[in-house]
Coordinates of C-alpha atoms in Angstrom, one line a residue:
Chain A
X741 CA 36.4 15.6 -154.5
X742 CA 34.0 15.7 -152.9
X743 CA 31.8 19.3 -151.0
X744 CA 32.0 17.2 -147.2
X745 CA 33.5 18.3 -144.8
X746 CA 35.9 16.0 -143.3
X747 CA 35.4 13.9 -139.5
X748 CA 37.4 13.8 -136.8
X749 CA 37.3 10.1 -135.9
X750 CA 40.6 10.7 -132.9
X751 CA 39.0 11.5 -129.6
X752 CA 42.0 11.1 -126.4
X753 CA 41.9 8.3 -123.9
X754 CA 39.9 5.3 -124.1
X755 CA 35.6 5.5 -125.2
X756 CA 33.5 5.1 -122.3
X757 CA 30.3 2.7 -121.8
X758 CA 28.4 5.5 -121.8
X759 CA 29.9 7.6 -125.3
X760 CA 28.1 4.3 -127.2
X761 CA 25.1 4.3 -125.2
X762 CA 24.5 8.1 -126.3
X763 CA 25.7 7.2 -129.2
X764 CA 23.0 4.6 -129.8
X765 CA 20.5 6.2 -127.9
X766 CA 20.0 9.3 -130.9
X767 CA 19.4 6.4 -133.8
X768 CA 15.8 6.1 -131.9
X769 CA 14.5 8.9 -133.9
X770 CA 15.7 7.2 -137.1
X771 CA 13.0 4.9 -138.1
X772 CA 14.0 3.7 -141.1
X773 CA 16.4 1.6 -139.6
X774 CA 16.0 -2.2 -139.1
X775 CA 19.5 -3.2 -137.7
X776 CA 22.6 -1.5 -136.0
X777 CA 26.3 -3.2 -136.6
X778 CA 29.1 -2.5 -133.8
X779 CA 32.3 -3.3 -133.2
X780 CA 34.8 -2.4 -130.6
X781 CA 38.1 -2.8 -130.4
X782 CA 40.0 -3.3 -126.6
X783 CA 43.7 -3.2 -125.4
X784 CA 43.9 -7.0 -124.6
X785 CA 46.5 -8.1 -121.2
X786 CA 48.5 -9.7 -123.4
X787 CA 51.7 -11.7 -122.0
X788 CA 54.9 -11.4 -123.8
X789 CA 57.9 -13.1 -123.2
X790 CA 56.7 -12.8 -119.3
X791 CA 55.8 -9.4 -119.5
X792 CA 52.3 -8.4 -119.7
X793 CA 50.4 -5.7 -122.1
X794 CA 49.7 -2.8 -119.5
X795 CA 48.5 -0.1 -122.1
X796 CA 48.9 0.8 -125.7
X797 CA 49.6 4.2 -126.7
X798 CA 48.4 5.1 -129.7
X799 CA 49.2 8.0 -132.3
X800 CA 48.1 9.3 -135.7
X801 CA 49.9 11.2 -138.8
X802 CA 46.3 12.7 -138.0
X803 CA 45.8 15.2 -141.5
X804 CA 46.6 11.8 -143.6
X805 CA 44.2 9.4 -141.3
X806 CA 41.2 11.4 -141.6
X807 CA 42.0 12.6 -145.3
X808 CA 42.0 8.6 -145.6
X809 CA 39.0 7.8 -143.4
X810 CA 36.4 9.9 -145.8
X811 CA 37.7 8.2 -148.2
X812 CA 37.0 4.6 -146.9
X813 CA 33.2 6.4 -145.6
X814 CA 32.6 7.7 -149.5
X815 CA 33.7 4.5 -150.8
X816 CA 31.5 2.1 -148.0
X817 CA 28.2 5.1 -148.3
X818 CA 28.9 3.7 -152.0
X819 CA 29.1 0.3 -151.9
X820 CA 25.8 0.0 -149.0
X821 CA 22.5 1.2 -148.5
X822 CA 24.2 2.5 -144.8
X823 CA 21.7 4.9 -143.1
X824 CA 24.6 6.0 -140.6
X825 CA 28.3 5.7 -140.4
X826 CA 30.3 6.2 -137.0
X827 CA 33.9 5.9 -136.2
X828 CA 36.2 6.4 -133.3
X829 CA 39.5 5.7 -132.2
X830 CA 41.4 6.7 -129.4
X831 CA 44.9 8.2 -129.3
X832 CA 46.9 8.6 -126.4
X833 CA 47.7 5.9 -123.2
X834 CA 44.8 2.9 -123.3
X835 CA 44.5 1.0 -120.6
X836 CA 44.5 -2.6 -121.1
X837 CA 40.6 -3.5 -120.5
X838 CA 39.5 -0.4 -122.3
X839 CA 38.2 0.2 -125.6
X840 CA 40.0 2.3 -128.5
X841 CA 38.0 1.6 -131.1
X842 CA 33.8 1.5 -131.6
X843 CA 33.0 1.5 -135.4
X844 CA 28.9 1.6 -136.0
X845 CA 26.9 1.1 -138.9
X846 CA 23.1 1.0 -139.7
X847 CA 20.7 0.5 -142.4
X848 CA 17.3 -0.8 -142.9
X849 CA 17.9 -4.4 -143.2
X850 CA 20.7 -6.1 -141.4
X851 CA 22.9 -7.5 -143.8
X852 CA 24.5 -4.3 -145.2
X853 CA 25.2 -2.7 -141.6
X854 CA 27.1 -6.0 -140.7
X855 CA 29.2 -6.3 -144.0
X856 CA 29.8 -2.7 -143.8
X857 CA 31.1 -2.7 -139.5
X858 CA 32.9 -5.6 -140.8
X859 CA 35.0 -4.3 -143.9
X860 CA 35.3 -1.1 -142.3
X861 CA 36.9 -2.7 -139.3
X862 CA 39.3 -3.8 -142.2
X863 CA 40.6 -1.2 -143.9
X864 CA 41.1 1.3 -141.0
X865 CA 43.2 -1.3 -139.5
X866 CA 45.2 -2.0 -142.7
X867 CA 44.9 1.8 -144.2
X868 CA 45.0 4.7 -141.6
X869 CA 48.7 5.4 -140.1
X870 CA 47.9 5.0 -136.4
X871 CA 50.2 2.9 -134.8
X872 CA 50.4 1.5 -130.9
X873 CA 53.0 1.6 -128.5
X874 CA 52.9 -1.9 -126.2
X875 CA 53.4 -0.5 -122.9
X876 CA 54.9 -3.2 -120.2
X877 CA 54.0 -3.1 -116.4
X878 CA 58.1 -2.4 -115.9
X879 CA 57.3 0.5 -118.5
X880 CA 59.4 -1.3 -121.3
X881 CA 57.6 -1.0 -124.3
X882 CA 57.0 -2.9 -128.1
X883 CA 55.5 -1.6 -131.0
X884 CA 52.3 -3.3 -131.8
X885 CA 51.9 -4.8 -135.5
X886 CA 48.8 -5.7 -137.1
X887 CA 47.5 -9.0 -138.4
Chain B
X24 CA 66.3 21.3 -152.6
X25 CA 65.4 21.1 -149.3
X26 CA 62.0 18.6 -148.3
X27 CA 60.7 18.2 -144.7
X28 CA 60.8 14.6 -142.8
X29 CA 58.1 13.3 -140.5
X30 CA 58.5 10.1 -138.7
X31 CA 56.1 7.8 -137.1
X32 CA 55.6 5.4 -134.6
X33 CA 59.2 3.3 -133.8
X34 CA 60.5 4.7 -136.5
X35 CA 60.0 7.9 -134.9
X36 CA 62.8 7.0 -132.2
X37 CA 65.5 7.2 -133.8
X38 CA 64.9 9.5 -136.5
X39 CA 64.1 13.2 -135.7
X40 CA 61.4 15.3 -137.7
X41 CA 63.9 17.4 -139.4
X42 CA 64.8 19.3 -142.7
X43 CA 66.7 17.9 -145.7
X44 CA 68.7 19.5 -147.6
X45 CA 68.3 16.8 -150.6
X46 CA 71.1 17.5 -153.9
X47 CA 70.4 15.2 -157.4
X48 CA 67.2 13.2 -156.2
X49 CA 64.8 13.7 -157.6
X50 CA 62.2 10.8 -156.5
X51 CA 60.5 8.4 -153.9
X52 CA 63.3 5.9 -154.9
X53 CA 66.5 7.8 -154.6
X54 CA 65.6 9.1 -151.8
X55 CA 65.1 5.7 -150.0
X56 CA 68.3 5.2 -151.0
X57 CA 69.5 8.3 -149.6
X58 CA 67.5 7.5 -146.2
X59 CA 68.6 4.2 -145.9
X60 CA 72.5 5.8 -145.9
X61 CA 72.1 8.4 -143.6
X62 CA 70.0 6.4 -141.0
X63 CA 71.4 2.2 -141.4
X64 CA 68.3 1.3 -139.2
X65 CA 65.7 2.6 -141.7
X66 CA 67.7 -0.1 -144.1
X67 CA 66.2 -3.3 -142.4
X68 CA 62.6 -2.1 -141.5
X69 CA 59.8 -1.5 -143.5
X70 CA 58.3 1.6 -143.5
X71 CA 56.3 3.5 -146.2
X72 CA 56.0 6.8 -147.9
X73 CA 54.0 10.1 -148.0
X74 CA 54.5 13.3 -149.8
X75 CA 52.3 15.9 -148.9
X76 CA 50.4 13.3 -146.6
X77 CA 49.2 11.3 -150.2
X78 CA 51.0 7.4 -149.5
X79 CA 53.6 6.7 -152.4
X80 CA 52.5 3.9 -154.3
X81 CA 54.3 4.2 -157.3
X82 CA 57.6 5.9 -157.9
X83 CA 57.1 9.8 -157.3
X84 CA 59.1 12.9 -158.2
X85 CA 60.1 15.1 -155.2
X86 CA 59.5 19.0 -155.5
X87 CA 61.3 21.5 -153.2
X88 CA 59.2 22.0 -149.8
X89 CA 57.9 18.7 -150.0
X90 CA 56.9 17.1 -146.7
X91 CA 57.8 13.2 -146.5
X92 CA 56.6 11.5 -143.9
X93 CA 58.1 8.2 -142.7
X94 CA 56.0 4.8 -141.5
X95 CA 56.0 1.8 -140.3
X96 CA 53.4 -0.7 -140.7
X97 CA 50.5 0.6 -139.6
X98 CA 48.9 -0.9 -135.8
X99 CA 45.7 1.5 -135.4
X100 CA 42.3 -0.5 -134.2
Chain C
X468 CA 23.1 -33.8 -122.6
X469 CA 24.8 -31.0 -121.2
X470 CA 24.5 -29.8 -117.6
X471 CA 25.0 -25.8 -117.9
X472 CA 22.1 -24.4 -117.0
X473 CA 19.8 -22.5 -119.8
X474 CA 19.6 -19.2 -119.8
X475 CA 16.9 -16.6 -120.4
X476 CA 16.9 -14.7 -123.3
X477 CA 13.5 -12.6 -123.4
X478 CA 12.8 -9.7 -121.6
X479 CA 9.7 -7.6 -121.6
X480 CA 9.4 -4.3 -123.3
X481 CA 12.8 -2.2 -125.5
X482 CA 16.2 -3.4 -125.0
X483 CA 17.5 0.2 -123.3
X484 CA 21.0 1.6 -124.4
X485 CA 21.8 1.9 -120.6
X486 CA 21.4 -1.9 -120.3
X487 CA 23.6 -2.0 -123.5
X488 CA 26.4 0.3 -122.0
X489 CA 26.2 -1.9 -118.9
X490 CA 26.3 -5.3 -120.8
X491 CA 29.7 -3.4 -122.7
X492 CA 31.1 -2.0 -119.2
X493 CA 31.2 -5.8 -117.4
X494 CA 33.5 -6.6 -120.1
X495 CA 36.6 -4.6 -118.9
X496 CA 38.1 -7.0 -116.7
X497 CA 38.4 -9.5 -118.8
X498 CA 41.7 -8.8 -120.7
X499 CA 41.9 -11.1 -122.6
X500 CA 39.2 -9.8 -125.1
X501 CA 40.8 -8.0 -127.9
X502 CA 37.1 -7.6 -130.3
X503 CA 33.8 -6.8 -130.0
X504 CA 31.2 -7.6 -132.2
X505 CA 27.1 -6.4 -131.9
X506 CA 24.5 -6.6 -133.2
X507 CA 21.2 -4.5 -132.7
X508 CA 17.6 -4.9 -133.7
X509 CA 16.2 -2.0 -134.2
X510 CA 12.0 -2.1 -134.8
X511 CA 11.6 -0.2 -138.4
X512 CA 8.6 2.4 -138.7
X513 CA 7.7 0.6 -141.9
X514 CA 4.8 1.9 -144.2
X515 CA 2.6 -1.0 -145.9
X516 CA -0.4 -0.1 -148.0
X517 CA -0.3 3.6 -146.9
X518 CA -0.5 2.6 -143.2
X519 CA 2.7 3.1 -140.8
X520 CA 3.5 0.5 -138.0
X521 CA 3.9 2.2 -135.0
X522 CA 5.0 -0.9 -132.9
X523 CA 6.0 -4.9 -133.0
X524 CA 4.5 -6.8 -130.2
X525 CA 6.7 -10.0 -129.7
X526 CA 5.7 -12.8 -128.3
X527 CA 7.2 -16.5 -128.2
X528 CA 7.0 -20.6 -127.2
X529 CA 9.1 -19.4 -124.6
X530 CA 10.4 -22.9 -123.0
X531 CA 11.2 -24.4 -126.9
X532 CA 12.9 -21.0 -127.4
X533 CA 15.1 -21.4 -125.3
X534 CA 16.4 -24.8 -125.4
X535 CA 16.8 -24.1 -129.3
X536 CA 18.6 -21.1 -128.2
X537 CA 20.8 -23.3 -125.4
X538 CA 21.8 -25.4 -128.6
X539 CA 22.4 -22.7 -131.0
X540 CA 24.5 -21.3 -128.0
X541 CA 26.4 -24.8 -127.1
X542 CA 27.3 -24.9 -131.3
X543 CA 28.7 -21.1 -131.3
X544 CA 30.8 -21.9 -128.5
X545 CA 31.8 -25.3 -129.9
X546 CA 32.6 -23.7 -133.9
X547 CA 34.1 -20.6 -132.4
X548 CA 36.6 -19.2 -130.2
X549 CA 34.5 -17.0 -128.1
X550 CA 35.0 -15.3 -124.6
X551 CA 31.5 -13.8 -124.1
X552 CA 28.3 -14.2 -125.8
X553 CA 25.2 -12.3 -124.6
X554 CA 21.8 -12.5 -126.4
X555 CA 18.3 -10.9 -125.5
X556 CA 15.6 -10.6 -127.5
X557 CA 12.1 -8.4 -126.0
X558 CA 8.4 -10.1 -125.6
X559 CA 5.9 -7.6 -125.6
X560 CA 5.3 -3.9 -127.8
X561 CA 7.9 -3.0 -128.8
X562 CA 7.5 0.3 -130.4
X563 CA 9.3 2.2 -133.8
X564 CA 13.1 3.4 -133.3
X565 CA 13.3 1.1 -130.0
X566 CA 15.6 -2.3 -130.0
X567 CA 13.6 -4.9 -130.1
X568 CA 17.2 -7.4 -129.8
X569 CA 20.7 -7.7 -128.7
X570 CA 23.7 -10.4 -129.8
X571 CA 27.2 -9.8 -128.1
X572 CA 30.4 -11.9 -128.6
X573 CA 33.4 -11.2 -128.0
X574 CA 37.3 -13.2 -128.6
X575 CA 41.2 -12.5 -128.4
X576 CA 40.8 -11.4 -132.3
X577 CA 38.4 -9.5 -134.0
X578 CA 37.4 -12.2 -136.5
X579 CA 35.1 -15.4 -133.9
X580 CA 33.5 -12.3 -132.8
X581 CA 32.5 -10.7 -135.5
X582 CA 31.7 -14.4 -137.7
X583 CA 29.6 -15.6 -134.0
X584 CA 27.6 -12.0 -133.7
X585 CA 26.5 -12.4 -137.3
X586 CA 25.4 -16.6 -137.2
X587 CA 24.1 -16.0 -134.5
X588 CA 21.6 -13.1 -135.4
X589 CA 20.6 -15.5 -138.6
X590 CA 20.1 -18.8 -136.4
X591 CA 17.6 -16.4 -134.1
X592 CA 15.6 -15.5 -137.2
X593 CA 15.0 -18.9 -139.1
X594 CA 15.2 -21.3 -135.9
X595 CA 13.9 -19.4 -132.4
X596 CA 10.1 -19.8 -132.1
X597 CA 9.3 -16.4 -132.2
X598 CA 6.6 -14.2 -133.6
X599 CA 6.6 -10.7 -134.1
X600 CA 3.0 -8.5 -134.8
X601 CA 3.0 -5.0 -136.7
X602 CA 0.5 -2.8 -135.4
X603 CA -0.5 0.1 -137.5
X604 CA -0.8 3.3 -136.0
X605 CA -4.7 3.2 -136.0
X606 CA -4.2 0.3 -134.4
X607 CA -5.0 -3.0 -136.8
X608 CA -2.1 -5.8 -137.3
X609 CA -0.3 -7.6 -140.1
X610 CA 1.9 -10.7 -138.7
X611 CA 5.6 -10.2 -139.9
X612 CA 7.3 -12.7 -142.1
X613 CA 11.6 -13.6 -142.0
X614 CA 12.7 -13.0 -145.2
Chain D
X1291 CA -6.3 -40.5 -127.6
X1292 CA -6.1 -37.3 -125.9
X1293 CA -4.1 -34.7 -126.8
X1294 CA -2.8 -30.9 -126.0
X1295 CA -2.9 -28.4 -129.1
X1296 CA -1.4 -25.0 -128.5
X1297 CA -1.0 -22.6 -131.3
X1298 CA 1.2 -19.4 -131.1
X1299 CA 0.8 -16.5 -134.2
X1300 CA -1.3 -15.6 -136.3
X1301 CA -2.6 -19.5 -136.0
X1302 CA -3.4 -18.4 -132.1
X1303 CA -6.0 -16.0 -133.8
X1304 CA -8.1 -18.4 -135.0
X1305 CA -7.8 -21.6 -133.7
X1306 CA -7.3 -21.9 -129.3
X1307 CA -5.2 -23.9 -126.8
X1308 CA -7.3 -26.8 -125.9
X1309 CA -7.4 -30.7 -125.2
X1310 CA -8.2 -33.0 -129.2
X1311 CA -9.6 -36.5 -129.1
X1312 CA -7.7 -38.6 -131.3
X1313 CA -8.9 -41.5 -133.1
X1314 CA -6.9 -43.8 -135.4
X1315 CA -4.2 -41.0 -135.8
X1316 CA -0.8 -42.5 -134.7
X1317 CA 1.5 -39.9 -136.3
X1318 CA 2.4 -36.4 -137.2
X1319 CA 1.7 -36.9 -141.3
X1320 CA -2.2 -38.5 -139.7
X1321 CA -2.2 -35.5 -137.8
X1322 CA -1.7 -31.9 -140.3
X1323 CA -4.2 -34.3 -142.2
X1324 CA -7.1 -33.9 -139.4
X1325 CA -6.1 -30.2 -138.1
X1326 CA -6.7 -28.9 -141.6
X1327 CA -9.8 -31.0 -141.9
X1328 CA -11.0 -29.1 -138.8
X1329 CA -9.6 -25.9 -138.8
X1330 CA -10.1 -25.0 -142.8
X1331 CA -7.9 -21.8 -142.7
X1332 CA -5.1 -23.6 -141.5
X1333 CA -4.8 -25.4 -145.4
X1334 CA -3.8 -22.4 -147.0
X1335 CA -1.3 -21.2 -144.6
X1336 CA 2.3 -22.6 -143.5
X1337 CA 3.1 -23.7 -140.1
X1338 CA 5.1 -26.4 -138.4
X1339 CA 4.7 -28.7 -134.9
X1340 CA 6.4 -29.1 -131.6
X1341 CA 6.1 -32.6 -130.1
X1342 CA 6.4 -31.8 -126.7
X1343 CA 8.4 -28.5 -127.4
X1344 CA 11.0 -30.7 -130.3
X1345 CA 10.3 -28.9 -133.6
X1346 CA 9.2 -31.7 -135.7
X1347 CA 11.6 -32.5 -139.0
X1348 CA 10.6 -35.9 -140.5
X1349 CA 7.4 -38.0 -139.4
X1350 CA 6.9 -39.0 -135.5
X1351 CA 4.7 -41.1 -134.0
X1352 CA 2.6 -39.3 -131.2
X1353 CA 1.5 -40.6 -127.9
X1354 CA -1.4 -39.9 -125.3
X1355 CA -0.7 -36.3 -123.5
X1356 CA 1.3 -35.1 -125.9
X1357 CA 1.9 -31.7 -127.2
X1358 CA 1.0 -30.6 -129.5
X1359 CA 2.7 -27.3 -130.6
X1360 CA 1.6 -25.2 -134.4
X1361 CA 3.3 -22.4 -135.1
X1362 CA 3.2 -19.9 -138.1
X1363 CA 6.8 -19.0 -139.9
X1364 CA 8.9 -17.8 -137.2
X1365 CA 9.7 -13.2 -136.8
X1366 CA 12.0 -12.5 -134.4
X1367 CA 14.9 -10.3 -134.7

């Protein structure tokens, strides 16, 4: 078992562009980094049977999600020569157009950062117990399913 | 024995968190059957179980006071 | 020949995190977007034969670079179902830790944004006439070569 | 005929932008040879030519008043 502290990836509400900018700016002192890769998920105003998604409400099984994310983090650091890795996922009500996921990886050369970022997004969607409830303008809802 | 049931997502809409008394049920395969009898809507749904926060990948023994999570397909991101 | 206007990708000096944040924020009204992919290049403080890179000075054959970038842009839009694509590259003196390249793609689902972003970075490095002069702390220099 | 030579990157350190008078040179293959004779440091370097801003991929005819760019390997990004 790893002794590393389990990080919290969850934030209440949307992830702001100011938060992302601050996260990017913090890396300017890390001069071994040559490439950063970022993925951001944004809530779409999907139209489903004539109704438009106005928001997604995210819930999670928090302890289980954080333990699994910790496992993914360790495996990703094992697999890729990364300098940094940051993951943030929203909980609660996220309106369409707002950002609900922010994955940020950095490495000396571009390839590990890019490949790790993609792999984290794939694994997060498949393996973390998080649920999105798509809320329509008329306050009805349906449960999102990842493809 | 007694186990704790916690549910998430669309399953939480009809299956409340609760304590469940079990008789003659020793593993997660038997628990699935029991749950689907008790909560018929479950039988037409895809879901995974986690015992004490660990995802069940193969049939797993259940012990008194275990916490069992019932989880519909994940849709984070 | 396309009638589209040739966009300028060059900015003088480093690309600030505030600029990146603003670029991200502008997309919150584009509610058909579900995924954003970003790549950023950052100047590394590489140590070469005992000397540390303090900055890279970028120059370009601007007209040829913009024409080639225009061609790449059209081909990428042809190949991937993108909602948006933004490319910015620094010219002039960029200190280590500063950002010199910002590529930003968006699509309804994640895969096109991610794949297009990676392909743009690869093509930009291979095909655009841009040169980086690595300047050491003692003001000597060597010319960067992309691998 | 007369062509314009423009150079970039490390090549610009020893080869200035200039007008060049050419005699008996009709294509980029011959121009390469001419340039490497005139600027010996070029012959040990990797470089590409662009005629009127278009990268030369195959041997290309040169015309009076063409602009020829001499470009070392790219290193953007």
